[in-house]
């Protein structure tokens, strides 16, 4: 019994070394609302190092989008003619493109995420193999699987956000000529309303980033491991 207890303790410690990255997020679609985001903290080893880097990258993306959304509302409100309206459109398009490039399949974040998941899967498989002779390692392998499951959910959220930003890019490009035509006909109100609707979609993505960052922190949290 003492031997089993010792093995259980050792197994639990294999995951406990990964620190818990914490983040406080207040993301809003309002241009007047400030964002408060804290990145991953503490010493990280093993899986924790991978997650800490991931949380920092997601945090940077969220902060960048928040900054753009915060200034975009005032910029659109001040778009009284085709020139200022075009500048607001360019800023909106740049924000959507930056988000898509940061989260898409060709992004560094995507490569980082896949590398992390591959690393975790290898650890899980190794522990599963060793658990054939050391049963106390099986709960640790299950812990890695739990973390992988949360990582898959995060990856799904990231892909969905990337797809939304791609759709917004297409919408902005399609509506550009329409908005300019409104200004040429002195229909600034219609132009502003069209831009406002697209800006709201960007604001929704801004809020969604808070959910993505929250899920990144779930992934960063070491899972519970049952002791046999």
PDB file of C-alpha atoms in Angstrom:
ATOM      1  CA  UNK A   1       0.000   0.000   0.000  1.00  0.00           C
ATOM      2  CA  UNK A   2       2.850   2.407   0.806  1.00  0.00           C
ATOM      3  CA  UNK A   3       4.347   1.702  -2.600  1.00  0.00           C
ATOM      4  CA  UNK A   4       1.056   2.537  -4.347  1.00  0.00           C
ATOM      5  CA  UNK A   5       0.679   5.727  -2.310  1.00  0.00           C
ATOM      6  CA  UNK A   6       4.201   6.835  -3.253  1.00  0.00           C
ATOM      7  CA  UNK A   7       3.559   6.155  -6.936  1.00  0.00           C
ATOM      8  CA  UNK A   8       0.324   8.131  -6.767  1.00  0.00           C
ATOM      9  CA  UNK A   9       2.112  11.125  -5.272  1.00  0.00           C
ATOM     10  CA  UNK A  10       4.801  10.994  -7.945  1.00  0.00           C
ATOM     11  CA  UNK A  11       2.153  10.768 -10.656  1.00  0.00           C
ATOM     12  CA  UNK A  12       0.317  13.796  -9.330  1.00  0.00           C
ATOM     13  CA  UNK A  13       3.495  15.839  -9.225  1.00  0.00           C
ATOM     14  CA  UNK A  14       4.123  15.238 -12.925  1.00  0.00           C
ATOM     15  CA  UNK A  15       1.268  17.600 -13.741  1.00  0.00           C
ATOM     16  CA  UNK A  16       1.541  19.899 -10.755  1.00  0.00           C
ATOM     17  CA  UNK A  17       4.729  21.421 -12.155  1.00  0.00           C
ATOM     18  CA  UNK A  18       2.728  23.329 -14.751  1.00  0.00           C
ATOM     19  CA  UNK A  19       1.816  26.742 -13.330  1.00  0.00           C
ATOM     20  CA  UNK A  20      -1.604  28.258 -13.658  1.00  0.00           C
ATOM     21  CA  UNK A  21      -1.677  31.236 -15.998  1.00  0.00           C
ATOM     22  CA  UNK A  22      -4.212  33.736 -14.774  1.00  0.00           C
ATOM     23  CA  UNK A  23      -5.821  36.513 -16.705  1.00  0.00           C
ATOM     24  CA  UNK A  24      -8.392  39.170 -15.879  1.00  0.00           C
ATOM     25  CA  UNK A  25     -10.318  40.308 -18.895  1.00  0.00           C
ATOM     26  CA  UNK A  26     -12.803  43.090 -19.410  1.00  0.00           C
ATOM     27  CA  UNK A  27     -13.436  43.400 -23.139  1.00  0.00           C
ATOM     28  CA  UNK A  28     -16.259  45.557 -24.407  1.00  0.00           C
ATOM     29  CA  UNK A  29     -17.612  46.691 -27.729  1.00  0.00           C
ATOM     30  CA  UNK A  30     -17.888  50.192 -26.315  1.00  0.00           C
ATOM     31  CA  UNK A  31     -15.214  52.567 -27.538  1.00  0.00           C
ATOM     32  CA  UNK A  32     -15.143  54.270 -24.154  1.00  0.00           C
ATOM     33  CA  UNK A  33     -14.530  51.106 -22.151  1.00  0.00           C
ATOM     34  CA  UNK A  34     -10.947  50.359 -21.264  1.00  0.00           C
ATOM     35  CA  UNK A  35      -9.551  46.878 -21.380  1.00  0.00           C
ATOM     36  CA  UNK A  36      -7.810  45.287 -18.426  1.00  0.00           C
ATOM     37  CA  UNK A  37      -5.915  42.182 -19.386  1.00  0.00           C
ATOM     38  CA  UNK A  38      -3.323  40.398 -17.310  1.00  0.00           C
ATOM     39  CA  UNK A  39      -1.114  37.854 -19.037  1.00  0.00           C
ATOM     40  CA  UNK A  40       0.184  34.550 -17.768  1.00  0.00           C
ATOM     41  CA  UNK A  41       2.239  34.845 -14.639  1.00  0.00           C
ATOM     42  CA  UNK A  42       4.506  32.748 -12.515  1.00  0.00           C
ATOM     43  CA  UNK A  43       7.188  30.221 -13.329  1.00  0.00           C
ATOM     44  CA  UNK A  44       6.114  27.699 -15.962  1.00  0.00           C
ATOM     45  CA  UNK A  45       7.718  24.385 -16.751  1.00  0.00           C
ATOM     46  CA  UNK A  46       6.764  21.539 -19.071  1.00  0.00           C
ATOM     47  CA  UNK A  47       3.283  22.085 -20.461  1.00  0.00           C
ATOM     48  CA  UNK A  48       2.987  25.314 -18.502  1.00  0.00           C
ATOM     49  CA  UNK A  49       5.696  26.974 -20.577  1.00  0.00           C
ATOM     50  CA  UNK A  50       3.783  26.223 -23.770  1.00  0.00           C
ATOM     51  CA  UNK A  51       0.529  27.488 -22.295  1.00  0.00           C
ATOM     52  CA  UNK A  52       2.089  30.638 -20.854  1.00  0.00           C
ATOM     53  CA  UNK A  53       3.343  31.603 -24.304  1.00  0.00           C
ATOM     54  CA  UNK A  54      -0.045  30.821 -25.824  1.00  0.00           C
ATOM     55  CA  UNK A  55      -1.920  32.915 -23.259  1.00  0.00           C
ATOM     56  CA  UNK A  56       0.481  35.813 -23.812  1.00  0.00           C
ATOM     57  CA  UNK A  57      -0.075  35.659 -27.568  1.00  0.00           C
ATOM     58  CA  UNK A  58      -3.867  35.505 -27.233  1.00  0.00           C
ATOM     59  CA  UNK A  59      -3.704  38.401 -24.779  1.00  0.00           C
ATOM     60  CA  UNK A  60      -1.698  40.500 -27.238  1.00  0.00           C
ATOM     61  CA  UNK A  61      -4.229  39.809 -30.000  1.00  0.00           C
ATOM     62  CA  UNK A  62      -7.124  40.732 -27.697  1.00  0.00           C
ATOM     63  CA  UNK A  63      -5.432  43.954 -26.630  1.00  0.00           C
ATOM     64  CA  UNK A  64      -4.683  44.914 -30.231  1.00  0.00           C
ATOM     65  CA  UNK A  65      -8.280  44.414 -31.307  1.00  0.00           C
ATOM     66  CA  UNK A  66      -9.596  46.262 -28.263  1.00  0.00           C
ATOM     67  CA  UNK A  67      -7.415  49.268 -29.075  1.00  0.00           C
ATOM     68  CA  UNK A  68      -8.683  49.384 -32.649  1.00  0.00           C
ATOM     69  CA  UNK A  69     -12.333  49.052 -31.624  1.00  0.00           C
ATOM     70  CA  UNK A  70     -11.914  51.779 -29.003  1.00  0.00           C
ATOM     71  CA  UNK A  71     -10.766  54.310 -31.606  1.00  0.00           C
ATOM     72  CA  UNK A  72     -12.975  53.147 -34.453  1.00  0.00           C
ATOM     73  CA  UNK A  73     -16.254  54.361 -32.943  1.00  0.00           C
ATOM     74  CA  UNK A  74     -15.071  57.964 -32.759  1.00  0.00           C
ATOM     75  CA  UNK A  75     -13.531  57.694 -36.209  1.00  0.00           C
ATOM     76  CA  UNK A  76     -16.800  56.525 -37.764  1.00  0.00           C
ATOM     77  CA  UNK A  77     -18.795  59.212 -35.949  1.00  0.00           C
ATOM     78  CA  UNK A  78     -16.498  61.844 -37.435  1.00  0.00           C
ATOM     79  CA  UNK A  79     -16.823  60.475 -40.985  1.00  0.00           C
ATOM     80  CA  UNK A  80     -18.786  63.329 -42.521  1.00  0.00           C
ATOM     81  CA  UNK A  81     -17.483  62.942 -46.075  1.00  0.00           C
ATOM     82  CA  UNK A  82     -16.052  60.358 -48.465  1.00  0.00           C
ATOM     83  CA  UNK A  83     -12.465  61.059 -47.433  1.00  0.00           C
ATOM     84  CA  UNK A  84     -12.974  60.547 -43.707  1.00  0.00           C
ATOM     85  CA  UNK A  85     -15.354  57.674 -44.375  1.00  0.00           C
ATOM     86  CA  UNK A  86     -12.738  55.925 -46.489  1.00  0.00           C
ATOM     87  CA  UNK A  87     -10.190  56.296 -43.706  1.00  0.00           C
ATOM     88  CA  UNK A  88     -12.631  54.725 -41.246  1.00  0.00           C
ATOM     89  CA  UNK A  89     -13.254  51.866 -43.673  1.00  0.00           C
ATOM     90  CA  UNK A  90      -9.524  51.336 -44.073  1.00  0.00           C
ATOM     91  CA  UNK A  91      -9.096  51.167 -40.304  1.00  0.00           C
ATOM     92  CA  UNK A  92     -11.968  48.700 -39.977  1.00  0.00           C
ATOM     93  CA  UNK A  93     -10.540  46.566 -42.773  1.00  0.00           C
ATOM     94  CA  UNK A  94      -7.080  46.639 -41.204  1.00  0.00           C
ATOM     95  CA  UNK A  95      -8.512  45.479 -37.877  1.00  0.00           C
ATOM     96  CA  UNK A  96     -10.355  42.559 -39.488  1.00  0.00           C
ATOM     97  CA  UNK A  97      -7.307  41.556 -41.528  1.00  0.00           C
ATOM     98  CA  UNK A  98      -5.006  41.720 -38.528  1.00  0.00           C
ATOM     99  CA  UNK A  99      -7.349  39.489 -36.553  1.00  0.00           C
ATOM    100  CA  UNK A 100      -7.638  36.978 -39.378  1.00  0.00           C
ATOM    101  CA  UNK A 101      -3.880  36.878 -39.902  1.00  0.00           C
ATOM    102  CA  UNK A 102      -3.320  36.431 -36.168  1.00  0.00           C
ATOM    103  CA  UNK A 103      -5.786  33.549 -35.769  1.00  0.00           C
ATOM    104  CA  UNK A 104      -5.930  31.792 -39.149  1.00  0.00           C
ATOM    105  CA  UNK A 105      -4.409  28.447 -40.099  1.00  0.00           C
ATOM    106  CA  UNK A 106      -1.315  30.179 -41.469  1.00  0.00           C
ATOM    107  CA  UNK A 107      -0.697  32.134 -38.263  1.00  0.00           C
ATOM    108  CA  UNK A 108       2.089  31.630 -35.738  1.00  0.00           C
ATOM    109  CA  UNK A 109      -0.583  31.093 -33.090  1.00  0.00           C
ATOM    110  CA  UNK A 110      -1.996  28.159 -35.050  1.00  0.00           C
ATOM    111  CA  UNK A 111       1.451  26.574 -35.391  1.00  0.00           C
ATOM    112  CA  UNK A 112       2.088  27.170 -31.698  1.00  0.00           C
ATOM    113  CA  UNK A 113      -1.234  25.592 -30.783  1.00  0.00           C
ATOM    114  CA  UNK A 114      -0.655  22.512 -32.933  1.00  0.00           C
ATOM    115  CA  UNK A 115       2.866  22.053 -31.603  1.00  0.00           C
ATOM    116  CA  UNK A 116       1.588  22.256 -28.039  1.00  0.00           C
ATOM    117  CA  UNK A 117      -1.165  19.726 -28.710  1.00  0.00           C
ATOM    118  CA  UNK A 118       1.268  17.323 -30.384  1.00  0.00           C
ATOM    119  CA  UNK A 119       3.566  17.602 -27.377  1.00  0.00           C
ATOM    120  CA  UNK A 120       0.734  16.862 -24.972  1.00  0.00           C
ATOM    121  CA  UNK A 121      -0.453  13.908 -27.041  1.00  0.00           C
ATOM    122  CA  UNK A 122       3.058  12.453 -26.963  1.00  0.00           C
ATOM    123  CA  UNK A 123       3.186  12.809 -23.166  1.00  0.00           C
ATOM    124  CA  UNK A 124      -0.219  11.161 -22.863  1.00  0.00           C
ATOM    125  CA  UNK A 125       0.761   8.248 -25.088  1.00  0.00           C
ATOM    126  CA  UNK A 126       4.025   7.715 -23.223  1.00  0.00           C
ATOM    127  CA  UNK A 127       2.272   7.657 -19.867  1.00  0.00           C
ATOM    128  CA  UNK A 128      -0.415   5.309 -21.159  1.00  0.00           C
ATOM    129  CA  UNK A 129       2.281   2.896 -22.276  1.00  0.00           C
ATOM    130  CA  UNK A 130       4.109   3.119 -18.954  1.00  0.00           C
ATOM    131  CA  UNK A 131       0.855   2.724 -17.037  1.00  0.00           C
ATOM    132  CA  UNK A 132       0.756  -0.885 -18.188  1.00  0.00           C
ATOM    133  CA  UNK A 133       3.439  -1.599 -15.599  1.00  0.00           C
ATOM    134  CA  UNK A 134       2.792   1.394 -13.317  1.00  0.00           C
ATOM    135  CA  UNK A 135      -1.016   1.732 -12.999  1.00  0.00           C
ATOM    136  CA  UNK A 136      -0.711   4.929 -10.956  1.00  0.00           C
ATOM    137  CA  UNK A 137       0.395   6.721 -14.149  1.00  0.00           C
ATOM    138  CA  UNK A 138      -2.976   6.140 -15.830  1.00  0.00           C
ATOM    139  CA  UNK A 139      -4.713   9.056 -14.052  1.00  0.00           C
ATOM    140  CA  UNK A 140      -1.868  11.321 -15.150  1.00  0.00           C
ATOM    141  CA  UNK A 141      -2.360  10.223 -18.750  1.00  0.00           C
ATOM    142  CA  UNK A 142      -6.055  10.975 -18.318  1.00  0.00           C
ATOM    143  CA  UNK A 143      -5.071  14.403 -17.028  1.00  0.00           C
ATOM    144  CA  UNK A 144      -3.184  15.094 -20.248  1.00  0.00           C
ATOM    145  CA  UNK A 145      -6.225  13.943 -22.220  1.00  0.00           C
ATOM    146  CA  UNK A 146      -8.392  16.365 -20.267  1.00  0.00           C
ATOM    147  CA  UNK A 147      -6.026  19.187 -21.102  1.00  0.00           C
ATOM    148  CA  UNK A 148      -5.990  18.127 -24.762  1.00  0.00           C
ATOM    149  CA  UNK A 149      -9.805  18.209 -24.820  1.00  0.00           C
ATOM    150  CA  UNK A 150      -9.792  21.777 -23.508  1.00  0.00           C
ATOM    151  CA  UNK A 151      -7.135  22.666 -26.067  1.00  0.00           C
ATOM    152  CA  UNK A 152      -9.288  21.291 -28.876  1.00  0.00           C
ATOM    153  CA  UNK A 153     -12.147  23.499 -27.709  1.00  0.00           C
ATOM    154  CA  UNK A 154      -9.834  26.512 -27.709  1.00  0.00           C
ATOM    155  CA  UNK A 155      -8.640  25.691 -31.208  1.00  0.00           C
ATOM    156  CA  UNK A 156     -12.245  25.450 -32.381  1.00  0.00           C
ATOM    157  CA  UNK A 157     -13.000  28.889 -30.928  1.00  0.00           C
ATOM    158  CA  UNK A 158      -9.928  30.363 -32.593  1.00  0.00           C
ATOM    159  CA  UNK A 159     -10.883  28.913 -35.976  1.00  0.00           C
ATOM    160  CA  UNK A 160     -14.435  30.244 -35.659  1.00  0.00           C
ATOM    161  CA  UNK A 161     -13.117  33.721 -34.864  1.00  0.00           C
ATOM    162  CA  UNK A 162     -10.760  33.581 -37.834  1.00  0.00           C
ATOM    163  CA  UNK A 163     -13.660  32.608 -40.110  1.00  0.00           C
ATOM    164  CA  UNK A 164     -15.778  35.484 -38.782  1.00  0.00           C
ATOM    165  CA  UNK A 165     -13.002  37.964 -39.454  1.00  0.00           C
ATOM    166  CA  UNK A 166     -12.570  36.600 -42.988  1.00  0.00           C
ATOM    167  CA  UNK A 167     -16.292  37.081 -43.626  1.00  0.00           C
ATOM    168  CA  UNK A 168     -16.102  40.654 -42.313  1.00  0.00           C
ATOM    169  CA  UNK A 169     -13.175  41.401 -44.616  1.00  0.00           C
ATOM    170  CA  UNK A 170     -15.264  40.336 -47.609  1.00  0.00           C
ATOM    171  CA  UNK A 171     -18.227  42.375 -46.392  1.00  0.00           C
ATOM    172  CA  UNK A 172     -16.181  45.543 -45.943  1.00  0.00           C
ATOM    173  CA  UNK A 173     -14.626  45.177 -49.379  1.00  0.00           C
ATOM    174  CA  UNK A 174     -18.057  44.630 -50.958  1.00  0.00           C
ATOM    175  CA  UNK A 175     -19.638  47.616 -49.179  1.00  0.00           C
ATOM    176  CA  UNK A 176     -16.822  50.084 -49.872  1.00  0.00           C
ATOM    177  CA  UNK A 177     -18.216  51.277 -53.214  1.00  0.00           C
ATOM    178  CA  UNK A 178     -21.726  51.499 -51.788  1.00  0.00           C
ATOM    179  CA  UNK A 179     -20.570  53.685 -48.909  1.00  0.00           C
ATOM    180  CA  UNK A 180     -18.587  55.980 -51.197  1.00  0.00           C
ATOM    181  CA  UNK A 181     -21.640  56.243 -53.470  1.00  0.00           C
ATOM    182  CA  UNK A 182     -23.727  57.310 -50.471  1.00  0.00           C
ATOM    183  CA  UNK A 183     -21.274  60.093 -49.700  1.00  0.00           C
ATOM    184  CA  UNK A 184     -21.218  61.244 -53.332  1.00  0.00           C
ATOM    185  CA  UNK A 185     -24.996  61.633 -53.180  1.00  0.00           C
ATOM    186  CA  UNK A 186     -24.746  63.518 -49.872  1.00  0.00           C
ATOM    187  CA  UNK A 187     -26.317  60.589 -48.032  1.00  0.00           C
ATOM    188  CA  UNK A 188     -23.865  60.589 -45.156  1.00  0.00           C
ATOM    189  CA  UNK A 189     -26.411  59.126 -42.743  1.00  0.00           C
ATOM    190  CA  UNK A 190     -26.812  55.992 -44.862  1.00  0.00           C
ATOM    191  CA  UNK A 191     -23.056  55.680 -45.207  1.00  0.00           C
ATOM    192  CA  UNK A 192     -22.566  55.994 -41.462  1.00  0.00           C
ATOM    193  CA  UNK A 193     -25.290  53.449 -40.732  1.00  0.00           C
ATOM    194  CA  UNK A 194     -23.699  50.919 -43.090  1.00  0.00           C
ATOM    195  CA  UNK A 195     -20.327  51.398 -41.424  1.00  0.00           C
ATOM    196  CA  UNK A 196     -21.870  51.245 -37.980  1.00  0.00           C
ATOM    197  CA  UNK A 197     -23.406  47.844 -38.680  1.00  0.00           C
ATOM    198  CA  UNK A 198     -20.059  46.447 -39.798  1.00  0.00           C
ATOM    199  CA  UNK A 199     -18.372  48.056 -36.818  1.00  0.00           C
ATOM    200  CA  UNK A 200     -20.807  46.243 -34.529  1.00  0.00           C
ATOM    201  CA  UNK A 201     -19.665  42.938 -36.003  1.00  0.00           C
ATOM    202  CA  UNK A 202     -16.094  43.880 -35.224  1.00  0.00           C
ATOM    203  CA  UNK A 203     -17.203  44.778 -31.714  1.00  0.00           C
ATOM    204  CA  UNK A 204     -18.794  41.340 -31.342  1.00  0.00           C
ATOM    205  CA  UNK A 205     -15.471  39.775 -32.291  1.00  0.00           C
ATOM    206  CA  UNK A 206     -13.856  41.959 -29.669  1.00  0.00           C
ATOM    207  CA  UNK A 207     -16.162  40.457 -27.048  1.00  0.00           C
ATOM    208  CA  UNK A 208     -15.550  36.952 -28.377  1.00  0.00           C
ATOM    209  CA  UNK A 209     -11.838  37.404 -27.767  1.00  0.00           C
ATOM    210  CA  UNK A 210     -12.608  37.545 -24.051  1.00  0.00           C
ATOM    211  CA  UNK A 211     -14.121  34.053 -24.309  1.00  0.00           C
ATOM    212  CA  UNK A 212     -11.098  32.805 -26.224  1.00  0.00           C
ATOM    213  CA  UNK A 213      -8.752  34.257 -23.632  1.00  0.00           C
ATOM    214  CA  UNK A 214     -10.824  32.731 -20.828  1.00  0.00           C
ATOM    215  CA  UNK A 215     -10.614  29.328 -22.522  1.00  0.00           C
ATOM    216  CA  UNK A 216      -6.854  29.746 -22.937  1.00  0.00           C
ATOM    217  CA  UNK A 217      -6.651  30.153 -19.177  1.00  0.00           C
ATOM    218  CA  UNK A 218      -8.761  27.013 -18.692  1.00  0.00           C
ATOM    219  CA  UNK A 219      -6.210  25.181 -20.818  1.00  0.00           C
ATOM    220  CA  UNK A 220      -3.447  26.685 -18.691  1.00  0.00           C
ATOM    221  CA  UNK A 221      -4.951  25.356 -15.470  1.00  0.00           C
ATOM    222  CA  UNK A 222      -3.501  21.963 -14.446  1.00  0.00           C
ATOM    223  CA  UNK A 223      -6.294  19.363 -14.523  1.00  0.00           C
ATOM    224  CA  UNK A 224      -7.396  17.384 -11.505  1.00  0.00           C
ATOM    225  CA  UNK A 225      -5.791  13.955 -11.283  1.00  0.00           C
ATOM    226  CA  UNK A 226      -7.425  11.145  -9.347  1.00  0.00           C
ATOM    227  CA  UNK A 227      -5.125   9.168  -7.078  1.00  0.00           C
ATOM    228  CA  UNK A 228      -5.424   5.401  -7.092  1.00  0.00           C
TER     229      UNK A 228
END
